[in-house]
């Protein structure tokens, strides 16, 4: 099981934003992060905990190992307001966190 | 660029079988893992299962008894069958490609297709 916190957050453009994803058991570095905007498919941001997917801006970063992981956006841009999901890649079923909705303050 | 497109009925009756196809364009379907993921309205993502181009499959245990996936490399397509559906199966269904370096992270997604289970 993956638990994300917070479930929702309001922030402003330019803020630093961090989400936590906690796994109920160790998953090494097998974690991915996605961004989803309303009515759209999720977009892969990061895999293997910290590897940025091609084309993803460098303001996105990921860290962690074992059971605790974070996604950080160094300086929020207007297009970053969306819902974010973590996903464990360690073992089947490849479950997702419940999501964190980031809204504009 | 690679694109995925889901197709299939948008309305399925309870107890019947949900059948969807994903057509891959812009690249060969070979040598990748292909998955189905679903998302009920306003809720999170659920991985349904995956298939490799050899035909080997891995299903979510919560759905395993009802799911069948297949691949047709000649058509660059893969498919999902979910039988004995109930209203709980109403969701947007996505097909997705496994990343070449990390097959269970999904780097290319279809736009999604809404499937409603209702009589």
PDB file of N, CA and C in Angstrom, chain A residues 30 32 34 36 40-42 44 47 53 85 87 89 92-94 96, chain B residues 39 43-45 47 58 60-61 94 99 102 104-107 109-110:
ATOM      1  N   UNK A  30      12.060   1.499  -6.316  1.00  0.00           N
ATOM      2  CA  UNK A  30      11.103   1.227  -7.385  1.00  0.00           C
ATOM      3  C   UNK A  30       9.846   2.070  -7.223  1.00  0.00           C
ATOM      4  N   UNK A  32       7.616   5.549  -8.980  1.00  0.00           N
ATOM      5  CA  UNK A  32       7.410   6.533 -10.040  1.00  0.00           C
ATOM      6  C   UNK A  32       6.421   7.598  -9.576  1.00  0.00           C
ATOM      7  N   UNK A  34       3.623  10.586 -11.181  1.00  0.00           N
ATOM      8  CA  UNK A  34       2.840  11.035 -12.333  1.00  0.00           C
ATOM      9  C   UNK A  34       2.115  12.330 -11.992  1.00  0.00           C
ATOM     10  N   UNK A  36      -1.395  14.400 -13.249  1.00  0.00           N
ATOM     11  CA  UNK A  36      -2.623  14.265 -14.021  1.00  0.00           C
ATOM     12  C   UNK A  36      -3.443  15.553 -13.939  1.00  0.00           C
ATOM     13  N   UNK A  40      -7.500  14.398 -18.511  1.00  0.00           N
ATOM     14  CA  UNK A  40      -6.324  13.941 -19.260  1.00  0.00           C
ATOM     15  C   UNK A  40      -5.736  12.681 -18.638  1.00  0.00           C
ATOM     16  N   UNK A  41      -4.964  11.963 -19.451  1.00  0.00           N
ATOM     17  CA  UNK A  41      -4.244  10.812 -18.932  1.00  0.00           C
ATOM     18  C   UNK A  41      -3.088  11.274 -18.055  1.00  0.00           C
ATOM     19  N   UNK A  42      -2.686  10.451 -17.119  1.00  0.00           N
ATOM     20  CA  UNK A  42      -1.495  10.786 -16.325  1.00  0.00           C
ATOM     21  C   UNK A  42      -0.257  10.922 -17.205  1.00  0.00           C
ATOM     22  N   UNK A  44       3.967  10.641 -16.990  1.00  0.00           N
ATOM     23  CA  UNK A  44       5.099  10.176 -16.188  1.00  0.00           C
ATOM     24  C   UNK A  44       6.094  11.310 -15.982  1.00  0.00           C
ATOM     25  N   UNK A  47      10.804   8.192 -12.663  1.00  0.00           N
ATOM     26  CA  UNK A  47      10.800   6.768 -12.365  1.00  0.00           C
ATOM     27  C   UNK A  47      12.098   6.422 -11.644  1.00  0.00           C
ATOM     28  N   UNK A  53      11.913  11.759 -16.317  1.00  0.00           N
ATOM     29  CA  UNK A  53      11.498  11.323 -17.641  1.00  0.00           C
ATOM     30  C   UNK A  53      11.872  12.396 -18.662  1.00  0.00           C
ATOM     31  N   UNK A  85       0.365  11.518  -8.451  1.00  0.00           N
ATOM     32  CA  UNK A  85       0.275  10.153  -7.944  1.00  0.00           C
ATOM     33  C   UNK A  85       1.659   9.520  -7.880  1.00  0.00           C
ATOM     34  N   UNK A  87       3.551   5.688  -7.603  1.00  0.00           N
ATOM     35  CA  UNK A  87       3.272   4.309  -8.002  1.00  0.00           C
ATOM     36  C   UNK A  87       4.473   3.450  -7.637  1.00  0.00           C
ATOM     37  N   UNK A  89       6.778   0.248  -8.181  1.00  0.00           N
ATOM     38  CA  UNK A  89       7.156  -0.580  -9.320  1.00  0.00           C
ATOM     39  C   UNK A  89       7.855  -1.869  -8.864  1.00  0.00           C
ATOM     40  N   UNK A  92       4.062  -6.834  -8.295  1.00  0.00           N
ATOM     41  CA  UNK A  92       2.681  -6.847  -8.730  1.00  0.00           C
ATOM     42  C   UNK A  92       1.755  -7.073  -7.546  1.00  0.00           C
ATOM     43  N   UNK A  93       0.621  -6.411  -7.472  1.00  0.00           N
ATOM     44  CA  UNK A  93       0.106  -5.404  -8.402  1.00  0.00           C
ATOM     45  C   UNK A  93       0.788  -4.055  -8.225  1.00  0.00           C
ATOM     46  N   UNK A  94       1.012  -3.364  -9.309  1.00  0.00           N
ATOM     47  CA  UNK A  94       1.783  -2.118  -9.316  1.00  0.00           C
ATOM     48  C   UNK A  94       0.880  -0.957  -8.911  1.00  0.00           C
ATOM     49  N   UNK A  96      -0.898   2.371  -7.058  1.00  0.00           N
ATOM     50  CA  UNK A  96      -0.738   3.821  -7.016  1.00  0.00           C
ATOM     51  C   UNK A  96      -1.149   4.348  -5.648  1.00  0.00           C
TER      52      UNK A  96
ATOM     53  N   UNK B  39      -9.679   4.172 -13.948  1.00  0.00           N
ATOM     54  CA  UNK B  39      -9.871   5.241 -12.979  1.00  0.00           C
ATOM     55  C   UNK B  39     -11.353   5.579 -12.878  1.00  0.00           C
ATOM     56  N   UNK B  43     -11.774   9.342  -8.664  1.00  0.00           N
ATOM     57  CA  UNK B  43     -10.990   8.466  -7.798  1.00  0.00           C
ATOM     58  C   UNK B  43      -9.587   8.243  -8.366  1.00  0.00           C
ATOM     59  N   UNK B  44      -8.852   7.353  -7.720  1.00  0.00           N
ATOM     60  CA  UNK B  44      -7.477   7.103  -8.102  1.00  0.00           C
ATOM     61  C   UNK B  44      -7.329   6.064  -9.195  1.00  0.00           C
ATOM     62  N   UNK B  45      -6.079   5.714  -9.447  1.00  0.00           N
ATOM     63  CA  UNK B  45      -5.712   4.825 -10.539  1.00  0.00           C
ATOM     64  C   UNK B  45      -5.560   3.388 -10.044  1.00  0.00           C
ATOM     65  N   UNK B  47      -4.155  -0.319 -11.498  1.00  0.00           N
ATOM     66  CA  UNK B  47      -3.518  -1.137 -12.531  1.00  0.00           C
ATOM     67  C   UNK B  47      -4.295  -2.437 -12.685  1.00  0.00           C
ATOM     68  N   UNK B  58       0.359 -10.686 -16.724  1.00  0.00           N
ATOM     69  CA  UNK B  58       0.411 -10.542 -15.275  1.00  0.00           C
ATOM     70  C   UNK B  58      -0.788  -9.688 -14.903  1.00  0.00           C
ATOM     71  N   UNK B  60      -3.678  -8.053 -12.020  1.00  0.00           N
ATOM     72  CA  UNK B  60      -3.940  -7.652 -10.653  1.00  0.00           C
ATOM     73  C   UNK B  60      -4.758  -8.769  -9.975  1.00  0.00           C
ATOM     74  N   UNK B  61      -4.286  -9.279  -8.847  1.00  0.00           N
ATOM     75  CA  UNK B  61      -5.020 -10.374  -8.190  1.00  0.00           C
ATOM     76  C   UNK B  61      -6.473 -10.035  -7.889  1.00  0.00           C
ATOM     77  N   UNK B  94      -7.623   3.224 -19.423  1.00  0.00           N
ATOM     78  CA  UNK B  94      -6.458   3.672 -20.174  1.00  0.00           C
ATOM     79  C   UNK B  94      -5.605   2.475 -20.598  1.00  0.00           C
ATOM     80  N   UNK B  99       7.703   1.704 -19.752  1.00  0.00           N
ATOM     81  CA  UNK B  99       8.955   2.386 -20.089  1.00  0.00           C
ATOM     82  C   UNK B  99      10.028   1.351 -20.421  1.00  0.00           C
ATOM     83  N   UNK B 102      12.138   0.811 -17.363  1.00  0.00           N
ATOM     84  CA  UNK B 102      11.371   0.445 -16.174  1.00  0.00           C
ATOM     85  C   UNK B 102       9.971   0.053 -16.639  1.00  0.00           C
ATOM     86  N   UNK B 104       7.313  -1.181 -15.622  1.00  0.00           N
ATOM     87  CA  UNK B 104       6.061  -0.986 -14.894  1.00  0.00           C
ATOM     88  C   UNK B 104       5.778   0.473 -14.582  1.00  0.00           C
ATOM     89  N   UNK B 105       6.612   1.359 -15.127  1.00  0.00           N
ATOM     90  CA  UNK B 105       6.281   2.780 -15.182  1.00  0.00           C
ATOM     91  C   UNK B 105       5.774   3.046 -16.592  1.00  0.00           C
ATOM     92  N   UNK B 106       4.755   3.875 -16.709  1.00  0.00           N
ATOM     93  CA  UNK B 106       4.048   4.011 -17.978  1.00  0.00           C
ATOM     94  C   UNK B 106       4.345   5.356 -18.614  1.00  0.00           C
ATOM     95  N   UNK B 107       5.084   5.311 -19.727  1.00  0.00           N
ATOM     96  CA  UNK B 107       5.549   6.567 -20.315  1.00  0.00           C
ATOM     97  C   UNK B 107       4.652   7.085 -21.427  1.00  0.00           C
ATOM     98  N   UNK B 109       0.559   6.984 -22.728  1.00  0.00           N
ATOM     99  CA  UNK B 109      -0.804   6.622 -22.363  1.00  0.00           C
ATOM    100  C   UNK B 109      -1.744   6.960 -23.512  1.00  0.00           C
ATOM    101  N   UNK B 110      -2.808   6.167 -23.623  1.00  0.00           N
ATOM    102  CA  UNK B 110      -3.902   6.570 -24.475  1.00  0.00           C
ATOM    103  C   UNK B 110      -4.688   7.689 -23.815  1.00  0.00           C
TER     104      UNK B 110
END
